[in-house]
PDB file of N, CA and C in Angstrom:
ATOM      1  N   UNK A  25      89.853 -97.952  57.280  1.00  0.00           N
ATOM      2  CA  UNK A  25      91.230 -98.198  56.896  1.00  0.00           C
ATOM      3  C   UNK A  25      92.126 -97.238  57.671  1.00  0.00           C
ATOM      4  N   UNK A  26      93.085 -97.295  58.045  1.00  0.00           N
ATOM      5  CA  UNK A  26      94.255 -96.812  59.014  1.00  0.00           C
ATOM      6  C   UNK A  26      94.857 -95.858  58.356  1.00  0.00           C
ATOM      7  N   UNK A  27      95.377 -94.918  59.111  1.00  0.00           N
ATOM      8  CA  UNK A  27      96.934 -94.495  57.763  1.00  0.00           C
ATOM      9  C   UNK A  27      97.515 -94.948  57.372  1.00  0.00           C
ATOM     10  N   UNK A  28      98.415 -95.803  57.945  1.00  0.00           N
ATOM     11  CA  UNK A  28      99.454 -96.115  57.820  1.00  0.00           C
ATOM     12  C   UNK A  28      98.914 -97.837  56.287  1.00  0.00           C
ATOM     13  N   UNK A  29      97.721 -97.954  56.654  1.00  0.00           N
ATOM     14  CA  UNK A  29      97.611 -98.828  55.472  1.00  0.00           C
ATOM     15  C   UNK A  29      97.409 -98.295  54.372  1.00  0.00           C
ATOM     16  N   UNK A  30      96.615 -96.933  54.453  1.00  0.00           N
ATOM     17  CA  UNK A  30      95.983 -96.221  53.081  1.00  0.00           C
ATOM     18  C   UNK A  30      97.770 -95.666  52.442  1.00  0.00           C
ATOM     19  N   UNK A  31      98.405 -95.426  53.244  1.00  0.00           N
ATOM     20  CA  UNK A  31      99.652 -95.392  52.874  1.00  0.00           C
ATOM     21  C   UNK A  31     100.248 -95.745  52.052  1.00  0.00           C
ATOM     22  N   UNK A  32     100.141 -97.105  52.736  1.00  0.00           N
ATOM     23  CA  UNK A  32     101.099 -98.318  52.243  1.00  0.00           C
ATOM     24  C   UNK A  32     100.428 -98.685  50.704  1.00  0.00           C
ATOM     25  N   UNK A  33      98.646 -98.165  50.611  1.00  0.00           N
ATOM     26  CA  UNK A  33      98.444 -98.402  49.192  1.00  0.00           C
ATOM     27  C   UNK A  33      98.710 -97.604  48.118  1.00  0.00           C
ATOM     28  N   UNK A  34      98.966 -96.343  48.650  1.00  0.00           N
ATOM     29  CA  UNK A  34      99.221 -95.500  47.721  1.00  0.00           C
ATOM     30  C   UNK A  34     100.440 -95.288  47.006  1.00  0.00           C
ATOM     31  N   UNK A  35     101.267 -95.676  48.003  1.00  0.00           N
ATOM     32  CA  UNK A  35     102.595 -96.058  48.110  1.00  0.00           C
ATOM     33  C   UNK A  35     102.850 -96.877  46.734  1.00  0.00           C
ATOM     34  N   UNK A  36     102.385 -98.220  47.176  1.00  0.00           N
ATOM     35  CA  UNK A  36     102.445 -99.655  46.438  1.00  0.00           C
ATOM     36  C   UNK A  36     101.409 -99.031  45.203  1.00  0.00           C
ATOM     37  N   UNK A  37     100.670 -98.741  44.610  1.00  0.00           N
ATOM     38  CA  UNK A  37      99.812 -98.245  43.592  1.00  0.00           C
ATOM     39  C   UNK A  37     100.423 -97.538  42.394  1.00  0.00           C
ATOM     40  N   UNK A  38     101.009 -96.185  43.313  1.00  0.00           N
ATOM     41  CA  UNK A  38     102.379 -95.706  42.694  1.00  0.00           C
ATOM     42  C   UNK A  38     103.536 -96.357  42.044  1.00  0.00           C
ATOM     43  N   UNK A  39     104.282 -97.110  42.738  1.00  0.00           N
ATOM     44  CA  UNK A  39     105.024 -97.827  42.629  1.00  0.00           C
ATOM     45  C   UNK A  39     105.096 -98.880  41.278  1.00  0.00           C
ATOM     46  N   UNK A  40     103.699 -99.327  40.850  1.00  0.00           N
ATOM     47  CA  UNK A  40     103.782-100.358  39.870  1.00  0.00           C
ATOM     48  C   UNK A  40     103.826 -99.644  38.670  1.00  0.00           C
ATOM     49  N   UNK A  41     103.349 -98.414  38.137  1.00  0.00           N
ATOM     50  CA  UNK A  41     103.898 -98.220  37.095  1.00  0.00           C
ATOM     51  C   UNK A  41     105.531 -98.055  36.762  1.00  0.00           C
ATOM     52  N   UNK A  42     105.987 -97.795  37.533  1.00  0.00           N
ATOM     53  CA  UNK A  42     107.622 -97.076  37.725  1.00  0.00           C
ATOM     54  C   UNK A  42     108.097 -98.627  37.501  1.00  0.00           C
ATOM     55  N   UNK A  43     107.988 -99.596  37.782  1.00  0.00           N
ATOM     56  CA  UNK A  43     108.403-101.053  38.272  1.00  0.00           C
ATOM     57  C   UNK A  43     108.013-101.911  36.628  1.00  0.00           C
ATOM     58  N   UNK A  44     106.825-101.044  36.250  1.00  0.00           N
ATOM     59  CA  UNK A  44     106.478-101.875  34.802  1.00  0.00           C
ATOM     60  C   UNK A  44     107.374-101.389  33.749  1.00  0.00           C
ATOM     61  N   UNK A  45     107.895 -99.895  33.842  1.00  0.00           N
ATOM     62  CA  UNK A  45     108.794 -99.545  33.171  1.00  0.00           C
ATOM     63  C   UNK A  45     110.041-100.034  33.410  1.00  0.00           C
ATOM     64  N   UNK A  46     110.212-100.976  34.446  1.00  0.00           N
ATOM     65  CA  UNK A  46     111.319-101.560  34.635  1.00  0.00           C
ATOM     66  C   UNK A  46     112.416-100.977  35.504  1.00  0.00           C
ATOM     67  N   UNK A  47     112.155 -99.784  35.537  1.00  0.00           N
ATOM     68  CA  UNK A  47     113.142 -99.373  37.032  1.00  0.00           C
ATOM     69  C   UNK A  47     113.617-100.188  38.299  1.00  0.00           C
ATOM     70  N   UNK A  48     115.044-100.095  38.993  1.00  0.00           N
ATOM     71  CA  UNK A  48     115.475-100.817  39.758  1.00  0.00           C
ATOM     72  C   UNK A  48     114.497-100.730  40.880  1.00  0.00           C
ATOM     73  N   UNK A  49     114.251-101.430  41.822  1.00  0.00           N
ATOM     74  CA  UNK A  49     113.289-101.713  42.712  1.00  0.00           C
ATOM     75  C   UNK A  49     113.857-100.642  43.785  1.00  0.00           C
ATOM     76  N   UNK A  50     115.311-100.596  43.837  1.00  0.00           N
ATOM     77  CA  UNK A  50     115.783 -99.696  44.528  1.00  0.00           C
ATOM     78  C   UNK A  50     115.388 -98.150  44.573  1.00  0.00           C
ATOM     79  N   UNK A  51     115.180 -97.505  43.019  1.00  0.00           N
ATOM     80  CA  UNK A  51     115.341 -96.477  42.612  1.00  0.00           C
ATOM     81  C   UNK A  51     113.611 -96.042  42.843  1.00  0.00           C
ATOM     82  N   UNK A  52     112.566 -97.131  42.797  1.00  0.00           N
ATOM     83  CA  UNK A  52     111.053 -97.225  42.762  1.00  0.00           C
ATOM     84  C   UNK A  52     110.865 -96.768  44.224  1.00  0.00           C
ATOM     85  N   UNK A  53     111.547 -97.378  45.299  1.00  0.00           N
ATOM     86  CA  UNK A  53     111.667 -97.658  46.144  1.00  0.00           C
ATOM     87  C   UNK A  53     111.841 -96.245  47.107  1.00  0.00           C
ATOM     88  N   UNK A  54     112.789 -95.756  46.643  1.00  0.00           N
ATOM     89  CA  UNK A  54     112.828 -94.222  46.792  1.00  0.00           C
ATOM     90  C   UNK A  54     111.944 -93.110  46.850  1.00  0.00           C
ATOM     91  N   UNK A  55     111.603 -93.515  45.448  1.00  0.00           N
ATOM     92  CA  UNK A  55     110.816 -92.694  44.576  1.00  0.00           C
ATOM     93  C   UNK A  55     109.625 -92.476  45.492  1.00  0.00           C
ATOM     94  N   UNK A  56     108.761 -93.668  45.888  1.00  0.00           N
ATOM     95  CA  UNK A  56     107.592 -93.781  46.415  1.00  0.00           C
ATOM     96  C   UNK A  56     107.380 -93.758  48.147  1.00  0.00           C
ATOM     97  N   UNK A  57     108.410 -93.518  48.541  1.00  0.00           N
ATOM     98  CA  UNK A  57     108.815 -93.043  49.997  1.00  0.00           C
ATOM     99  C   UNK A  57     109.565 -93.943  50.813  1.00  0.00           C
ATOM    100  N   UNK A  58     110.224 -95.111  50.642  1.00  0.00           N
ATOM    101  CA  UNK A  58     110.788 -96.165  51.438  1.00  0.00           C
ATOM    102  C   UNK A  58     111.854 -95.415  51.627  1.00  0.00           C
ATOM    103  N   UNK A  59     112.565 -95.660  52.576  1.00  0.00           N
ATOM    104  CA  UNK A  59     114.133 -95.315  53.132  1.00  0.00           C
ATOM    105  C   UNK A  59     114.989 -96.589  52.396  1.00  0.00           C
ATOM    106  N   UNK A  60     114.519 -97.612  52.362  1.00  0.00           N
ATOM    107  CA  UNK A  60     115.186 -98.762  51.581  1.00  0.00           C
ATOM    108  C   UNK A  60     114.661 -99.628  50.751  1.00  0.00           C
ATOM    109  N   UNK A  61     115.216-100.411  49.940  1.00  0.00           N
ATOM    110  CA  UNK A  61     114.801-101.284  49.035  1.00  0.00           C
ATOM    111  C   UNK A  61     114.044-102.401  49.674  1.00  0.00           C
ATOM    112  N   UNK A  62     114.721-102.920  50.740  1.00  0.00           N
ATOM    113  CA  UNK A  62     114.229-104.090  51.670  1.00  0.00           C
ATOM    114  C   UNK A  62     112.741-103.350  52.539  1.00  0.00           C
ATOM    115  N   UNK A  63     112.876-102.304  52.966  1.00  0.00           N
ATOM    116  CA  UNK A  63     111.090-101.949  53.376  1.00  0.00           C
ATOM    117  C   UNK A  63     110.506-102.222  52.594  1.00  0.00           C
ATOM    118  N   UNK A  64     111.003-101.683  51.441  1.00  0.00           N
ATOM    119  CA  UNK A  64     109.805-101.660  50.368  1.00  0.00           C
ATOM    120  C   UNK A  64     109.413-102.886  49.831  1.00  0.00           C
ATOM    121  N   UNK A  65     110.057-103.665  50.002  1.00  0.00           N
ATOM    122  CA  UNK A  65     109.644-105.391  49.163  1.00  0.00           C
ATOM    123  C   UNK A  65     108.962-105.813  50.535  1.00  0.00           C
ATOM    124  N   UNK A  66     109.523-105.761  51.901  1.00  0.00           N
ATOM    125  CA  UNK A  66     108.551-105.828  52.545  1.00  0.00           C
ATOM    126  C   UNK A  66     106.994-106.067  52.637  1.00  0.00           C
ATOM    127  N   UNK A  67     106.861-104.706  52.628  1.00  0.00           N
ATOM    128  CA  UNK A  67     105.390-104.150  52.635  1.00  0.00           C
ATOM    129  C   UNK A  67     105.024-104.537  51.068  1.00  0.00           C
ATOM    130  N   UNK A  68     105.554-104.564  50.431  1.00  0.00           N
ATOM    131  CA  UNK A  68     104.890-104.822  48.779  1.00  0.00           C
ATOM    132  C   UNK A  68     104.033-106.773  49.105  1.00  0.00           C
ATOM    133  N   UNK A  69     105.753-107.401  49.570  1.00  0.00           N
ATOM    134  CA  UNK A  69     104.980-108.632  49.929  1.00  0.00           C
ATOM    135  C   UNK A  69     103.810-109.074  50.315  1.00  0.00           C
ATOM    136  N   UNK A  70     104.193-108.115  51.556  1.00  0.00           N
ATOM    137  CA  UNK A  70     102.889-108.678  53.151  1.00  0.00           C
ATOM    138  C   UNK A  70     101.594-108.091  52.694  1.00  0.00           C
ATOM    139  N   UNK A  71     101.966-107.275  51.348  1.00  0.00           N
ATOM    140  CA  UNK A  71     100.402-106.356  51.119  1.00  0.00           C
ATOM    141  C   UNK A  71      99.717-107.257  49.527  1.00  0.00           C
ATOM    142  N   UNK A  72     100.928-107.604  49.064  1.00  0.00           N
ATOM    143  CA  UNK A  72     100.348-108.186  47.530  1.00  0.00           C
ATOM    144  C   UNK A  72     100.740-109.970  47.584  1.00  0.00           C
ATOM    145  N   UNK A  73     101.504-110.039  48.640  1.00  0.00           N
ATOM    146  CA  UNK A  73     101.235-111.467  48.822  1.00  0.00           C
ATOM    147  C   UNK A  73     103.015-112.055  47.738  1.00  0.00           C
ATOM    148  N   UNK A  74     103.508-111.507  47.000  1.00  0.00           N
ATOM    149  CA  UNK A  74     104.667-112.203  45.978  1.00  0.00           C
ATOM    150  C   UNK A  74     105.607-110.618  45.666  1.00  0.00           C
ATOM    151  N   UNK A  75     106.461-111.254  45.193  1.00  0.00           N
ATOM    152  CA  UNK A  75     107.283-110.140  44.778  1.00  0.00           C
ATOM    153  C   UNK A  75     106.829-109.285  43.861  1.00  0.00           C
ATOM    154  N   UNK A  76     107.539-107.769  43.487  1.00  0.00           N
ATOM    155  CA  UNK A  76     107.363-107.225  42.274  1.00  0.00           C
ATOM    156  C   UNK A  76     107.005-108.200  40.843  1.00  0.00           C
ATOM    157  N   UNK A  77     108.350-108.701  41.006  1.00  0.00           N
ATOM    158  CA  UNK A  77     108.941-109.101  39.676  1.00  0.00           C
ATOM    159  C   UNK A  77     107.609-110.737  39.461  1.00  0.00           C
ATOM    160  N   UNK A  78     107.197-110.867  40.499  1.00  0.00           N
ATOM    161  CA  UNK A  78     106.047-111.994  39.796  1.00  0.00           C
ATOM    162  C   UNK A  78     104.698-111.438  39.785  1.00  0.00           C
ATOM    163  N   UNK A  79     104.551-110.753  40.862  1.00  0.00           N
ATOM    164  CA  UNK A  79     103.701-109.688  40.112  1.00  0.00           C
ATOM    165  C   UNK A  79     102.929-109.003  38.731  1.00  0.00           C
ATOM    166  N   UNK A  80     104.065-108.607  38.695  1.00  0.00           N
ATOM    167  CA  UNK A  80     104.049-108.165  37.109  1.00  0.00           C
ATOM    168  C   UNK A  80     104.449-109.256  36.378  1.00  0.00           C
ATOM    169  N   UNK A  81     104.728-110.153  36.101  1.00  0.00           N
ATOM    170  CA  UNK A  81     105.182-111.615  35.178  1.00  0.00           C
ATOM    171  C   UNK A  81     103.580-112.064  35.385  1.00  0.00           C
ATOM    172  N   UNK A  82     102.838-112.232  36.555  1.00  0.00           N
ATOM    173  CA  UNK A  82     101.435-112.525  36.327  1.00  0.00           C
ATOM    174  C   UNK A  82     100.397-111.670  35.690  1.00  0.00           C
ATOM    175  N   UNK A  83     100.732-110.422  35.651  1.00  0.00           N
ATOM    176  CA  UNK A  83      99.889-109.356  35.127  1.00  0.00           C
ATOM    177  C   UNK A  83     100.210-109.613  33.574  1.00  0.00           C
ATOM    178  N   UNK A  84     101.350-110.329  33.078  1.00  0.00           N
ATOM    179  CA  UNK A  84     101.472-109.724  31.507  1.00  0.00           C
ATOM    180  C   UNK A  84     102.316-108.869  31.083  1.00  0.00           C
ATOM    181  N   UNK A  85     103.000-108.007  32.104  1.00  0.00           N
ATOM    182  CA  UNK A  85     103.856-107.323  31.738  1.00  0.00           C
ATOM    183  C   UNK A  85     105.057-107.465  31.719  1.00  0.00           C
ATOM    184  N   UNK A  86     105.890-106.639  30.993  1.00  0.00           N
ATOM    185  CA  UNK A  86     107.387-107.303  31.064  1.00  0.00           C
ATOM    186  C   UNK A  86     108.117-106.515  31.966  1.00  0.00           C
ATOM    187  N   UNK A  87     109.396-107.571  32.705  1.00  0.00           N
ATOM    188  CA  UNK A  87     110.262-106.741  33.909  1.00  0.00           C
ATOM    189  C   UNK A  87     109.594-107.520  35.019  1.00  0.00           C
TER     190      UNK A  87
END
């Protein structure tokens, strides 16, 4: 695995609890190292395949 992917999981791993509590994607986004909201849905996409927000609507959780 690369850096820049082990990264991107740790990144995105991080990220879903902050996102289940419902925090703005923006503010998650930050939090977990993106410079912007739009990187970060990015790479969330191209790595999990759907958005946050269905994401978590498929997991069961709310937000």
């Amino acid at each position: 695995m690369s850096l820049d992917h082990w990264r991107t999981q740790v990144r995105l791993r991080a990220a879903l609890p902050l996102l289940a509590e419902g925090q703005p994607v923006s503010r998650v986004a930050h939090s977990v190292g993106y410079a912007t909201a739009s990187a970060f849905l990015a790479a969330f996409r191209r790595t999990v395949g759907t958005t946050p927000r269905r994401y978590l609507l498929s997991r069961g959780s709310s937000g």
